[in-house]
Amino acid sequence: MSEKVNRILMFVVTGEFVVGILGNAFIGLVNCMDWIKKRKIASIDMILTSLAISRICLLCIILLDCFTLVLYPDVYATGKQMRIIDFFWTLTNHLSVWFATCLSIFYFLKIANFFHPLFFWLKWRIDRLVLKILLGCLAISVFISLPVTRNLNNDFRLCVKAKWKRNLTLKCRDSKAQYASIKIYLNLLTFFPFTVSLISFLLLILSLWRHTKQMQFTATGCQDTSMQAHVGAMKAVISFLLLFIAYYLAFLVATSSYFLPETELAVMVGELVALIYPSSHSFILIIGNTKLRQASLQVLWKVKTTFKRRNF
């Protein structure tokens, strides 16, 4: 890549990184301050804080990978450093997806209305199980990420940079096959939490449809609190699903780009698109959460007041 293209891509990547850090750090800071003030934390705040922390780590890993690719391309010729980045990227990626799935399930259990014994059992016990579920997600993510450090061939990145060497052809072919199989396997594992979120979204639609149908017979048809809660939860879940699809496709581009002629450019474009998911979804969660939305409005009002005072 030319130096001009590198600068443009790095500028965009850095901008997305700053935006994502601000949004996720705001979520974590507001919830932690409320936790200290009340000396207890609500289940939804615990999930949102865990999700924000995982996405901050994910953003840092993606930015580190981008800077390494552009500023220190020779690092890609060694396996140890890149295996560390690959491990933490896989770990934070799965953590972010699993925590977002926990959020989808929490919305579903708290808002939906179904007359089933299992649903009621989960609905009344979800608050007690949140911490255990989050720790379980952490353990699953660590377990899934271990194959990256154990099985990834140290010479694969060297093969990427030394495609012109004929004596490495056979060795590189084996390394590519091994790398591709591991990455495809790990990427496919994210489809399970994604499917759970999709099922939660479909059940929310079903619950809203049943609630709307009941409202037609028992009320005047105006929106009530339950309907507004349904719509708000559906917006949060569907935004996660759509952004995750874009992120997943970009992640596949960045992964498969090692087999393309323009490796660096494909990786940078893939990571640039991938940053949209952890950066933008945090602001959707802030808008959809009453406490976070009010806190953000207060911050904006204080910033606006400060600028007015300095101007005068």
Short mmCIF file of C-alpha atoms in Angstrom, two decimals, residues 156-169 172 176 256-264:
data_model
loop_
_atom_site.label_atom_id
_atom_site.label_comp_id
_atom_site.label_asym_id
_atom_site.label_seq_id
_atom_site.Cartn_x
_atom_site.Cartn_y
_atom_site.Cartn_z
CA PHE A 156 2.40 -19.08 8.45
CA ARG A 157 2.94 -15.33 8.59
CA LEU A 158 6.37 -15.86 7.09
CA CYS A 159 4.73 -17.74 4.25
CA VAL A 160 2.41 -14.82 3.65
CA LYS A 161 5.37 -12.46 3.30
CA ALA A 162 7.48 -14.90 1.30
CA LYS A 163 5.05 -16.09 -1.38
CA TRP A 164 7.74 -15.69 -4.04
CA LYS A 165 9.99 -18.38 -2.57
CA ARG A 166 9.33 -21.65 -4.39
CA ASN A 167 10.97 -23.85 -1.80
CA LEU A 168 8.32 -22.78 0.73
CA THR A 169 5.35 -23.61 -1.52
CA CYS A 172 3.06 -22.70 3.04
CA LYS A 176 -2.52 -22.04 5.03
CA SER A 256 -9.16 -14.82 4.27
CA SER A 257 -7.13 -11.85 3.03
CA TYR A 258 -3.89 -13.69 3.81
CA PHE A 259 -4.55 -15.70 0.66
CA LEU A 260 -5.08 -12.61 -1.55
CA PRO A 261 -2.42 -10.68 -3.48
CA GLU A 262 -3.07 -7.37 -1.69
CA THR A 263 -2.97 -8.78 1.83
CA GLU A 264 -2.36 -5.58 3.80
#
